[in-house]
Amino acid sequence: MSSSSQEVLSTSQEISDLTRRLTFGTWRFQKFWAPLHIADAEGCYFIDGNGKRYLDFSAQLMCVNLGHNNPAVIEAIAEQARKLCYVSPAYATEPRAELSRLLLDVLPEGIEKFFFVTSGTEANEAAIKIARLFTGKTKIVARYRSYHGSTMASIAATGDPRRWPVEPAGKGQGVVFAPEVNCYDCPIKHTYPGCGIACADYLEHIIENESDVAAVLVEPVVGTNGVLVPPPEYFPRLRSICDRHNVLLIADEVMSGWGRTGEWFAINHWNVKPDILVTAKGITSAYVPLGLCATTGRIASFFDEHFFAHGHTYEAHPITLAPAVATIHEMQRLKLVERARELGPYLGQKLAGLKNSHPSVGDVRGLGLFWAVELVKNRKTKQPLNTKAEKMAGKPTVVDQVAADMMKQGVAVSAWLSHFVIAPPLIIEKSDIDFAVSVMDQALSIADKYVEA
Ligand SMILES: Cc1ncc(COP(=O)(O)O)c(C=O)c1O
């Protein structure tokens, strides 16, 4: 053993220093990264190495839907580890069969066959590959305000600026971007409902003029890029556009799934059936890394007679599947989908109150327990407080300053570009919501200073 590995890690500072020195921090310049040491977590709170508690107002990366340290999920992991840690994906296992049977109950009707991976990224990679194999076509239409993952196909299909550093090599062939649906700040300068959903019509124009389009890949409610909730006509229109052009509709429900919006899956709000559904995060409440690419029976049966050219060593890994079974049971027992639906308006109303007292708050929008608070320099022009280019250049953003101040006051919230994504564990209580919103209320005075007079 080297002397360095024999050192006893006695302080939080040492743990943080070693983490910073020996490992990469994601999506950032490495200089100045000072990761906080987290030692424990329980319910809606996590606790740092010095014992300070933080309310987890974004459920880490919008994923710990059940809250931290749920005993039933922990026991499922332990029990599976004792029984069978690993066999190759060529074999059948009890958790694989059990989870698949349960998924048929909770996924949108018609989604019937499953490919299990270990992240949302990999689930999208599988979806893109399956769409191309099934249709024999190449192109994927995605939208600018989107995030679909970090590896080559999924980052190529990502509209947000995390794609920029890997271009042109990472651009991947055959991705075309359409305008997002954003009724607060429409990218094609229309106003709902007079627009007649022109953003969907423009997407059809893209399909018609590109040809060779295999699939349209969309987040039913855009997550990291601002909790964009489409108007009621959007998804039925998109479904009929896809049908008209024989193009698959892929719903990326990595963040919007698992009760987050008050439905098991967000696409259910519009009663639209996707051809492929991709998910991860809340599937195990993020306790273990699991992603899912799920297809209709029509797509599944194509591969009866065609080579399914995809796989991973960790596909259908038993230790990832058993906790997903427990997660679904816990969600049902605690009625968390219903809870998100019922508590959503309370959270929304509290957040909307911030707009009255803070000129920097341009918009508050959301669905269920999934909300964005968008900050602007000027409510009329809707100009954000920071640009994408500033973010990618590593400039400290105003939302990061607000989030840092909230952290000092014991509330953790996810910030991106010029908005916050609020997505607490679905077990959150009203008193916790009140506390978090009051902390945000105080911290927003930092942002108000940047508002144009
Ligand atoms: C909508 C969406 N798709 C895909 C991903 C990628 O998932 P992962 O980080 O598990 O690879 C994310 C992650 O935030 C996401 O929000």
Short mmCIF file of C-alpha atoms and ligand atoms in Angstrom, two decimals:
data_model
loop_
_atom_site.label_atom_id
_atom_site.label_comp_id
_atom_site.label_asym_id
_atom_site.label_seq_id
_atom_site.Cartn_x
_atom_site.Cartn_y
_atom_site.Cartn_z
CA MET A 1 0.00 0.00 0.00
CA SER A 2 1.36 3.43 -0.82
CA SER A 3 1.72 5.85 2.06
CA SER A 4 -0.93 8.10 0.53
CA SER A 5 -3.58 5.34 0.57
CA GLN A 6 -2.77 4.57 4.22
CA GLU A 7 -3.58 8.09 5.34
CA VAL A 8 -6.61 8.32 7.55
CA LEU A 9 -9.12 10.81 6.18
CA SER A 10 -9.90 12.64 9.35
CA THR A 11 -11.44 15.89 8.26
CA SER A 12 -14.03 17.05 5.81
CA GLN A 13 -11.42 19.41 4.43
CA GLU A 14 -9.12 16.47 3.57
CA ILE A 15 -11.94 14.60 1.87
CA SER A 16 -12.84 17.66 -0.15
CA ASP A 17 -9.19 18.38 -1.06
CA LEU A 18 -8.50 14.82 -2.23
CA THR A 19 -11.74 14.74 -4.21
CA ARG A 20 -10.82 18.00 -5.92
CA ARG A 21 -7.18 17.04 -6.54
CA LEU A 22 -7.70 13.47 -7.77
CA THR A 23 -11.08 13.49 -9.51
CA PHE A 24 -12.79 15.58 -12.17
CA GLY A 25 -15.65 17.91 -11.34
CA THR A 26 -18.34 17.64 -14.00
CA TRP A 27 -19.32 20.39 -16.45
CA ARG A 28 -16.94 23.02 -15.12
CA PHE A 29 -13.48 24.53 -15.12
CA GLN A 30 -11.53 22.50 -12.54
CA LYS A 31 -9.80 25.50 -11.01
CA PHE A 32 -11.64 26.80 -7.94
CA TRP A 33 -13.74 23.64 -7.58
CA ALA A 34 -14.17 23.08 -3.83
CA PRO A 35 -16.65 20.21 -3.45
CA LEU A 36 -18.55 20.17 -0.18
CA HIS A 37 -18.15 16.90 1.72
CA ILE A 38 -21.54 15.26 2.24
CA ALA A 39 -21.59 12.67 4.97
CA ASP A 40 -25.21 11.72 5.46
CA ALA A 41 -28.76 12.26 4.22
CA GLU A 42 -32.28 11.58 5.45
CA GLY A 43 -35.64 12.35 3.85
CA CYS A 44 -35.57 15.81 2.24
CA TYR A 45 -32.27 16.81 3.88
CA PHE A 46 -28.59 16.05 3.38
CA ILE A 47 -25.87 16.72 5.92
CA ASP A 48 -22.30 17.91 5.41
CA GLY A 49 -19.18 16.66 7.18
CA ASN A 50 -19.56 19.35 9.84
CA GLY A 51 -23.11 18.32 10.62
CA LYS A 52 -24.87 21.20 8.83
CA ARG A 53 -28.23 20.23 7.27
CA TYR A 54 -29.45 21.35 3.85
CA LEU A 55 -32.96 21.08 2.48
CA ASP A 56 -32.62 19.34 -0.89
CA PHE A 57 -34.92 21.61 -2.93
CA SER A 58 -33.89 20.06 -6.28
CA ALA A 59 -33.55 16.44 -5.07
CA GLN A 60 -29.83 16.56 -6.03
CA LEU A 61 -29.99 16.39 -9.84
CA MET A 62 -33.80 16.25 -9.88
CA CYS A 63 -33.59 12.55 -9.14
CA VAL A 64 -33.98 11.58 -5.47
CA ASN A 65 -37.76 11.49 -5.82
CA LEU A 66 -38.38 9.26 -2.79
CA GLY A 67 -36.13 11.35 -0.57
CA HIS A 68 -32.87 10.11 0.91
CA ASN A 69 -32.28 6.80 2.68
CA ASN A 70 -35.61 5.13 2.05
CA PRO A 71 -35.28 1.88 4.06
CA ALA A 72 -37.23 -0.31 1.61
CA VAL A 73 -35.01 0.63 -1.32
CA ILE A 74 -31.85 0.22 0.73
CA GLU A 75 -33.00 -3.23 1.86
CA ALA A 76 -33.74 -4.22 -1.76
CA ILE A 77 -30.17 -3.34 -2.74
CA ALA A 78 -28.72 -5.26 0.21
CA GLU A 79 -30.94 -8.29 -0.36
CA GLN A 80 -30.08 -8.47 -4.06
CA ALA A 81 -26.38 -8.11 -3.23
CA ARG A 82 -26.64 -11.07 -0.88
CA LYS A 83 -28.56 -13.18 -3.43
CA LEU A 84 -26.93 -12.47 -6.77
CA CYS A 85 -24.69 -9.53 -7.59
CA TYR A 86 -24.12 -10.13 -11.26
CA VAL A 87 -24.83 -12.37 -14.19
CA SER A 88 -24.47 -11.56 -17.86
CA PRO A 89 -27.42 -9.94 -19.64
CA ALA A 90 -27.83 -13.20 -21.56
CA TYR A 91 -29.56 -14.74 -18.52
CA ALA A 92 -32.97 -14.27 -16.94
CA THR A 93 -33.09 -13.04 -13.37
CA GLU A 94 -35.91 -12.54 -10.88
CA PRO A 95 -35.53 -8.73 -10.59
CA ARG A 96 -35.41 -8.42 -14.39
CA ALA A 97 -38.70 -10.30 -14.78
CA GLU A 98 -40.34 -8.65 -11.77
CA LEU A 99 -39.38 -5.10 -12.75
CA SER A 100 -40.45 -5.63 -16.36
CA ARG A 101 -43.87 -6.84 -15.21
CA LEU A 102 -44.27 -3.80 -12.96
CA LEU A 103 -43.14 -1.40 -15.69
CA LEU A 104 -46.04 -2.54 -17.85
CA ASP A 105 -48.35 -1.12 -15.15
CA VAL A 106 -46.74 2.29 -14.78
CA LEU A 107 -45.42 3.16 -18.24
CA PRO A 108 -47.70 4.68 -20.90
CA GLU A 109 -49.89 2.07 -22.58
CA GLY A 110 -48.27 0.45 -25.60
CA ILE A 111 -44.71 0.66 -24.24
CA GLU A 112 -43.91 -3.00 -23.87
CA LYS A 113 -40.26 -3.97 -24.21
CA PHE A 114 -37.28 -2.90 -22.16
CA PHE A 115 -33.55 -2.38 -22.45
CA PHE A 116 -31.88 -1.55 -19.12
CA VAL A 117 -28.76 0.58 -18.96
CA THR A 118 -26.98 2.56 -16.26
CA SER A 119 -27.75 6.20 -17.12
CA GLY A 120 -30.10 8.50 -18.97
CA THR A 121 -27.33 9.14 -21.46
CA GLU A 122 -27.00 5.47 -22.35
CA ALA A 123 -30.76 5.15 -22.56
CA ASN A 124 -30.83 7.91 -25.18
CA GLU A 125 -27.91 6.35 -27.04
CA ALA A 126 -29.93 3.12 -27.20
CA ALA A 127 -33.06 4.99 -28.32
CA ILE A 128 -31.24 6.75 -31.15
CA LYS A 129 -29.65 3.51 -32.32
CA ILE A 130 -32.92 1.58 -32.13
CA ALA A 131 -34.74 4.34 -34.04
CA ARG A 132 -32.13 4.22 -36.78
CA LEU A 133 -32.12 0.41 -36.98
CA PHE A 134 -35.91 0.21 -37.00
CA THR A 135 -36.62 2.96 -39.54
CA GLY A 136 -33.54 2.49 -41.69
CA LYS A 137 -33.28 6.29 -41.57
CA THR A 138 -30.60 8.48 -40.01
CA LYS A 139 -31.58 11.92 -38.83
CA ILE A 140 -32.80 12.90 -35.38
CA VAL A 141 -34.73 16.12 -34.87
CA ALA A 142 -34.11 17.52 -31.39
CA ARG A 143 -34.73 20.99 -29.97
CA TYR A 144 -32.41 23.77 -28.82
CA ARG A 145 -33.47 24.00 -25.19
CA SER A 146 -32.75 20.39 -24.34
CA TYR A 147 -30.31 18.08 -22.64
CA HIS A 148 -30.15 14.41 -23.65
CA GLY A 149 -26.83 13.21 -22.24
CA SER A 150 -23.08 13.46 -22.33
CA THR A 151 -21.78 10.85 -24.80
CA MET A 152 -21.43 11.30 -28.52
CA ALA A 153 -24.93 10.71 -29.91
CA SER A 154 -26.76 12.13 -26.90
CA ILE A 155 -24.57 15.24 -26.63
CA ALA A 156 -24.92 15.76 -30.39
CA ALA A 157 -28.69 15.75 -29.87
CA THR A 158 -28.39 18.17 -26.94
CA GLY A 159 -29.36 21.74 -27.73
CA ASP A 160 -27.91 23.44 -24.67
CA PRO A 161 -24.37 24.85 -24.70
CA ARG A 162 -22.81 21.82 -23.05
CA ARG A 163 -22.64 20.59 -26.66
CA TRP A 164 -20.43 23.47 -27.79
CA PRO A 165 -17.03 22.35 -26.42
CA VAL A 166 -17.15 19.02 -28.27
CA GLU A 167 -18.05 20.44 -31.64
CA PRO A 168 -17.38 19.82 -34.44
CA ALA A 169 -16.08 16.31 -33.70
CA GLY A 170 -18.82 15.61 -31.16
CA LYS A 171 -21.53 16.96 -33.37
CA GLY A 172 -22.43 13.48 -34.57
CA GLN A 173 -24.01 13.11 -37.93
CA GLY A 174 -27.62 13.67 -38.63
CA VAL A 175 -28.94 15.80 -35.77
CA VAL A 176 -31.10 18.74 -36.77
CA PHE A 177 -32.41 21.26 -34.24
CA ALA A 178 -35.93 22.60 -34.17
CA PRO A 179 -37.18 25.51 -32.06
CA GLU A 180 -38.31 24.57 -28.60
CA VAL A 181 -41.82 25.17 -27.34
CA ASN A 182 -41.44 28.12 -24.97
CA CYS A 183 -44.53 30.24 -24.49
CA TYR A 184 -42.75 32.63 -22.10
CA ASP A 185 -39.96 33.56 -24.52
CA CYS A 186 -40.84 32.09 -27.90
CA PRO A 187 -37.74 31.46 -30.05
CA ILE A 188 -39.73 32.39 -33.17
CA LYS A 189 -41.35 35.42 -31.51
CA HIS A 190 -44.93 34.22 -31.55
CA THR A 191 -47.54 34.47 -28.83
CA TYR A 192 -49.75 31.64 -27.64
CA PRO A 193 -52.53 30.94 -28.51
CA GLY A 194 -52.55 33.20 -31.57
CA CYS A 195 -49.44 31.37 -32.82
CA GLY A 196 -51.44 28.23 -33.67
CA ILE A 197 -48.41 26.28 -32.31
CA ALA A 198 -46.15 27.52 -35.09
CA CYS A 199 -43.12 25.90 -33.40
CA ALA A 200 -44.64 22.45 -34.11
CA ASP A 201 -45.44 23.47 -37.70
CA TYR A 202 -41.86 24.59 -38.16
CA LEU A 203 -40.68 21.21 -36.88
CA GLU A 204 -42.80 19.59 -39.58
CA HIS A 205 -41.21 21.92 -42.15
CA ILE A 206 -37.80 20.64 -41.00
CA ILE A 207 -38.88 17.00 -41.38
CA GLU A 208 -40.27 17.65 -44.86
CA ASN A 209 -37.13 19.41 -46.04
CA GLU A 210 -34.53 17.20 -44.43
CA SER A 211 -35.92 13.82 -45.48
CA ASP A 212 -34.26 10.74 -43.94
CA VAL A 213 -35.58 11.65 -40.45
CA ALA A 214 -35.73 8.61 -38.15
CA ALA A 215 -37.09 10.25 -35.00
CA VAL A 216 -38.03 13.36 -33.10
CA LEU A 217 -36.40 13.37 -29.66
CA VAL A 218 -38.01 15.62 -27.03
CA GLU A 219 -38.34 16.07 -23.28
CA PRO A 220 -42.13 16.22 -22.70
CA VAL A 221 -41.44 18.84 -20.04
CA VAL A 222 -37.99 20.29 -20.67
CA GLY A 223 -35.99 19.91 -17.46
CA THR A 224 -32.60 21.49 -16.87
CA ASN A 225 -33.24 24.01 -19.61
CA GLY A 226 -36.07 25.66 -17.77
CA VAL A 227 -39.09 23.43 -17.01
CA LEU A 228 -40.83 24.36 -20.25
CA VAL A 229 -44.39 23.05 -20.13
CA PRO A 230 -45.98 22.84 -23.59
CA PRO A 231 -49.52 24.07 -24.25
CA PRO A 232 -52.19 21.34 -24.52
CA GLU A 233 -52.19 21.21 -28.34
CA TYR A 234 -48.44 20.70 -28.74
CA PHE A 235 -48.00 16.98 -28.16
CA PRO A 236 -51.12 15.80 -30.02
CA ARG A 237 -49.89 17.94 -32.96
CA LEU A 238 -46.36 16.54 -32.73
CA ARG A 239 -47.73 12.98 -32.63
CA SER A 240 -49.74 13.51 -35.81
CA ILE A 241 -46.77 15.17 -37.56
CA CYS A 242 -44.62 12.14 -36.71
CA ASP A 243 -47.32 9.74 -37.91
CA ARG A 244 -47.79 11.66 -41.16
CA HIS A 245 -44.09 11.39 -41.97
CA ASN A 246 -43.45 7.94 -40.58
CA VAL A 247 -41.07 9.35 -37.98
CA LEU A 248 -40.73 7.93 -34.46
CA LEU A 249 -41.51 10.03 -31.39
CA ILE A 250 -38.98 9.51 -28.59
CA ALA A 251 -40.01 10.89 -25.19
CA ASP A 252 -36.99 11.61 -23.00
CA GLU A 253 -38.48 11.28 -19.52
CA VAL A 254 -35.17 10.99 -17.70
CA MET A 255 -36.11 13.96 -15.51
CA SER A 256 -39.84 14.43 -16.09
CA GLY A 257 -40.78 10.81 -15.30
CA TRP A 258 -41.55 9.02 -12.05
CA GLY A 259 -44.26 11.25 -10.65
CA ARG A 260 -42.31 14.47 -10.94
CA THR A 261 -45.09 16.30 -12.84
CA GLY A 262 -48.03 14.65 -11.05
CA GLU A 263 -48.32 11.79 -13.57
CA TRP A 264 -46.17 8.69 -13.68
CA PHE A 265 -44.77 10.11 -16.94
CA ALA A 266 -45.22 13.68 -18.17
CA ILE A 267 -46.39 12.63 -21.64
CA ASN A 268 -49.57 11.26 -19.99
CA HIS A 269 -50.74 14.84 -19.41
CA TRP A 270 -51.50 15.04 -23.14
CA ASN A 271 -52.66 11.48 -23.63
CA VAL A 272 -50.06 10.93 -26.34
CA LYS A 273 -48.24 7.63 -26.89
CA PRO A 274 -44.55 7.79 -27.73
CA ASP A 275 -42.83 5.09 -29.80
CA ILE A 276 -39.83 5.01 -27.48
CA LEU A 277 -39.67 6.20 -23.90
CA VAL A 278 -36.35 6.87 -22.24
CA THR A 279 -35.94 7.30 -18.51
CA ALA A 280 -33.48 7.03 -15.58
CA LYS A 281 -33.00 9.11 -12.38
CA GLY A 282 -36.26 8.57 -10.42
CA ILE A 283 -36.52 4.95 -11.59
CA THR A 284 -34.47 4.02 -8.50
CA SER A 285 -34.69 7.43 -6.86
CA ALA A 286 -31.04 7.55 -8.02
CA TYR A 287 -29.94 5.11 -5.27
CA VAL A 288 -28.24 3.00 -7.94
CA PRO A 289 -27.46 3.93 -11.56
CA LEU A 290 -30.27 2.64 -13.78
CA GLY A 291 -31.59 3.87 -17.11
CA LEU A 292 -34.30 2.45 -19.33
CA CYS A 293 -34.98 2.55 -23.05
CA ALA A 294 -38.50 1.18 -23.63
CA THR A 295 -40.23 0.60 -26.94
CA THR A 296 -43.64 -0.26 -28.34
CA GLY A 297 -44.47 -3.83 -29.30
CA ARG A 298 -44.29 -2.81 -32.98
CA ILE A 299 -40.64 -1.77 -32.65
CA ALA A 300 -39.86 -4.74 -30.40
CA SER A 301 -41.19 -7.30 -32.87
CA PHE A 302 -39.08 -5.85 -35.69
CA PHE A 303 -36.06 -7.20 -33.85
CA ASP A 304 -37.48 -10.73 -33.86
CA GLU A 305 -36.24 -10.98 -37.41
CA HIS A 306 -33.50 -8.33 -37.32
CA PHE A 307 -30.22 -8.28 -35.41
CA PHE A 308 -30.50 -6.23 -32.20
CA ALA A 309 -27.10 -4.59 -32.51
CA HIS A 310 -26.70 -3.21 -29.00
CA GLY A 311 -25.56 -4.29 -25.51
CA HIS A 312 -23.50 -3.57 -22.39
CA THR A 313 -21.80 -5.71 -19.74
CA TYR A 314 -24.01 -3.99 -17.19
CA GLU A 315 -27.28 -4.27 -19.15
CA ALA A 316 -30.02 -5.48 -16.77
CA HIS A 317 -27.52 -5.59 -13.89
CA PRO A 318 -29.41 -7.28 -11.01
CA ILE A 319 -28.29 -4.77 -8.37
CA THR A 320 -29.71 -1.91 -10.45
CA LEU A 321 -33.05 -3.64 -11.03
CA ALA A 322 -34.05 -4.84 -7.56
CA PRO A 323 -34.17 -1.30 -6.10
CA ALA A 324 -36.32 -0.15 -9.03
CA VAL A 325 -38.92 -2.74 -8.00
CA ALA A 326 -38.79 -1.38 -4.44
CA THR A 327 -38.98 2.21 -5.71
CA ILE A 328 -42.18 1.54 -7.64
CA HIS A 329 -43.73 -0.20 -4.62
CA GLU A 330 -42.74 2.70 -2.37
CA MET A 331 -44.15 5.26 -4.81
CA GLN A 332 -47.42 3.35 -4.85
CA ARG A 333 -47.53 2.88 -1.07
CA LEU A 334 -46.82 6.55 -0.37
CA LYS A 335 -49.07 7.69 -3.28
CA LEU A 336 -46.32 10.00 -4.48
CA VAL A 337 -47.71 10.63 -7.96
CA GLU A 338 -50.94 11.88 -6.40
CA ARG A 339 -48.94 13.81 -3.84
CA ALA A 340 -46.96 15.65 -6.53
CA ARG A 341 -50.23 16.52 -8.27
CA GLU A 342 -51.84 17.78 -5.05
CA LEU A 343 -48.86 19.67 -3.64
CA GLY A 344 -47.79 21.17 -6.99
CA PRO A 345 -50.18 24.14 -6.93
CA TYR A 346 -49.06 24.99 -3.37
CA LEU A 347 -45.40 25.11 -4.42
CA GLY A 348 -46.30 27.00 -7.60
CA GLN A 349 -48.30 29.59 -5.72
CA LYS A 350 -45.51 30.17 -3.19
CA LEU A 351 -42.95 30.59 -5.98
CA ALA A 352 -45.27 32.86 -7.96
CA GLY A 353 -45.33 35.12 -4.89
CA LEU A 354 -41.61 35.81 -5.49
CA LYS A 355 -42.52 37.57 -8.71
CA ASN A 356 -44.41 40.25 -6.77
CA SER A 357 -41.45 41.18 -4.59
CA HIS A 358 -38.50 40.67 -6.94
CA PRO A 359 -38.08 42.56 -10.22
CA SER A 360 -35.44 40.00 -11.27
CA VAL A 361 -38.05 37.22 -11.45
CA GLY A 362 -39.28 37.13 -15.04
CA ASP A 363 -41.31 33.95 -14.98
CA VAL A 364 -42.42 31.16 -12.68
CA ARG A 365 -43.75 28.04 -14.37
CA GLY A 366 -44.14 24.35 -13.76
CA LEU A 367 -46.25 21.28 -13.25
CA GLY A 368 -46.55 19.00 -10.23
CA LEU A 369 -43.41 19.30 -8.12
CA PHE A 370 -41.33 20.52 -11.08
CA TRP A 371 -40.85 24.30 -11.34
CA ALA A 372 -38.56 26.94 -12.78
CA VAL A 373 -37.95 30.45 -11.53
CA GLU A 374 -36.45 32.37 -14.44
CA LEU A 375 -34.45 35.53 -13.76
CA VAL A 376 -34.17 38.43 -16.18
CA LYS A 377 -32.43 41.80 -16.42
CA ASN A 378 -35.57 43.35 -17.74
CA ARG A 379 -39.07 41.93 -17.64
CA LYS A 380 -40.03 43.57 -20.94
CA THR A 381 -37.09 42.33 -23.02
CA LYS A 382 -36.82 39.07 -20.99
CA GLN A 383 -33.04 39.28 -21.36
CA PRO A 384 -31.42 36.69 -19.06
CA LEU A 385 -28.97 37.74 -16.34
CA ASN A 386 -26.17 35.79 -17.99
CA THR A 387 -25.53 34.50 -21.47
CA LYS A 388 -24.75 30.93 -22.49
CA ALA A 389 -21.33 32.11 -23.65
CA GLU A 390 -20.58 33.55 -20.19
CA LYS A 391 -21.55 30.26 -18.57
CA MET A 392 -19.33 28.27 -20.91
CA ALA A 393 -16.44 30.69 -20.31
CA GLY A 394 -16.64 29.89 -16.60
CA LYS A 395 -17.88 33.34 -15.56
CA PRO A 396 -19.71 33.20 -12.23
CA THR A 397 -23.40 33.60 -12.96
CA VAL A 398 -25.93 35.52 -10.93
CA VAL A 399 -28.04 32.39 -10.35
CA ASP A 400 -24.93 30.69 -8.94
CA GLN A 401 -24.44 33.60 -6.53
CA VAL A 402 -28.07 33.33 -5.40
CA ALA A 403 -27.76 29.54 -5.03
CA ALA A 404 -24.54 29.93 -3.00
CA ASP A 405 -26.29 32.34 -0.65
CA MET A 406 -29.20 29.89 -0.26
CA MET A 407 -26.71 27.13 0.52
CA LYS A 408 -25.31 29.26 3.36
CA GLN A 409 -28.85 29.46 4.70
CA GLY A 410 -29.36 25.70 4.44
CA VAL A 411 -31.22 25.26 1.15
CA ALA A 412 -29.70 23.55 -1.90
CA VAL A 413 -31.16 24.45 -5.29
CA SER A 414 -30.12 23.66 -8.84
CA ALA A 415 -29.22 26.67 -11.00
CA TRP A 416 -28.56 26.80 -14.74
CA LEU A 417 -27.87 29.83 -16.99
CA SER A 418 -30.50 32.26 -15.67
CA HIS A 419 -33.03 30.07 -13.86
CA PHE A 420 -33.48 27.66 -10.98
CA VAL A 421 -34.93 24.19 -11.36
CA ILE A 422 -37.00 23.35 -8.31
CA ALA A 423 -37.80 19.67 -7.99
CA PRO A 424 -37.83 18.55 -4.36
CA PRO A 425 -38.25 14.95 -3.20
CA LEU A 426 -41.91 14.06 -3.69
CA ILE A 427 -42.23 13.42 0.05
CA ILE A 428 -41.65 17.11 0.85
CA GLU A 429 -43.88 18.76 3.47
CA LYS A 430 -45.52 22.18 3.16
CA SER A 431 -43.38 23.48 6.05
CA ASP A 432 -40.21 22.60 4.09
CA ILE A 433 -41.58 24.37 1.01
CA ASP A 434 -42.30 27.45 3.14
CA PHE A 435 -38.77 27.41 4.55
CA ALA A 436 -37.08 26.99 1.14
CA VAL A 437 -39.16 29.70 -0.53
CA SER A 438 -38.47 32.14 2.31
CA VAL A 439 -34.73 31.51 1.92
CA MET A 440 -35.00 32.03 -1.84
CA ASP A 441 -36.98 35.21 -1.17
CA GLN A 442 -34.08 36.66 0.86
CA ALA A 443 -31.36 35.50 -1.55
CA LEU A 444 -33.08 36.96 -4.62
CA SER A 445 -32.18 40.45 -3.42
CA ILE A 446 -28.73 39.63 -4.87
CA ALA A 447 -30.28 39.20 -8.33
CA ASP A 448 -32.48 42.28 -8.03
CA LYS A 449 -29.32 44.45 -8.05
CA TYR A 450 -28.64 43.38 -11.64
CA VAL A 451 -32.02 44.47 -12.97
CA GLU A 452 -31.87 47.36 -15.43
CA ALA A 453 -33.30 50.55 -13.98
C1 LIG B 1 -33.79 14.92 -19.96
C2 LIG B 1 -32.48 14.27 -19.69
N1 LIG B 1 -32.03 13.34 -20.54
C3 LIG B 1 -30.87 12.70 -20.33
C4 LIG B 1 -30.08 13.01 -19.23
C5 LIG B 1 -28.79 12.28 -19.02
O1 LIG B 1 -28.91 11.42 -17.95
P1 LIG B 1 -27.61 10.90 -17.14
O2 LIG B 1 -27.04 12.10 -16.46
O3 LIG B 1 -28.16 9.87 -16.20
O4 LIG B 1 -26.69 10.32 -18.14
C6 LIG B 1 -30.51 13.97 -18.33
C7 LIG B 1 -29.69 14.32 -17.16
O5 LIG B 1 -29.91 15.28 -16.47
C8 LIG B 1 -31.75 14.62 -18.56
O6 LIG B 1 -32.21 15.55 -17.72
#
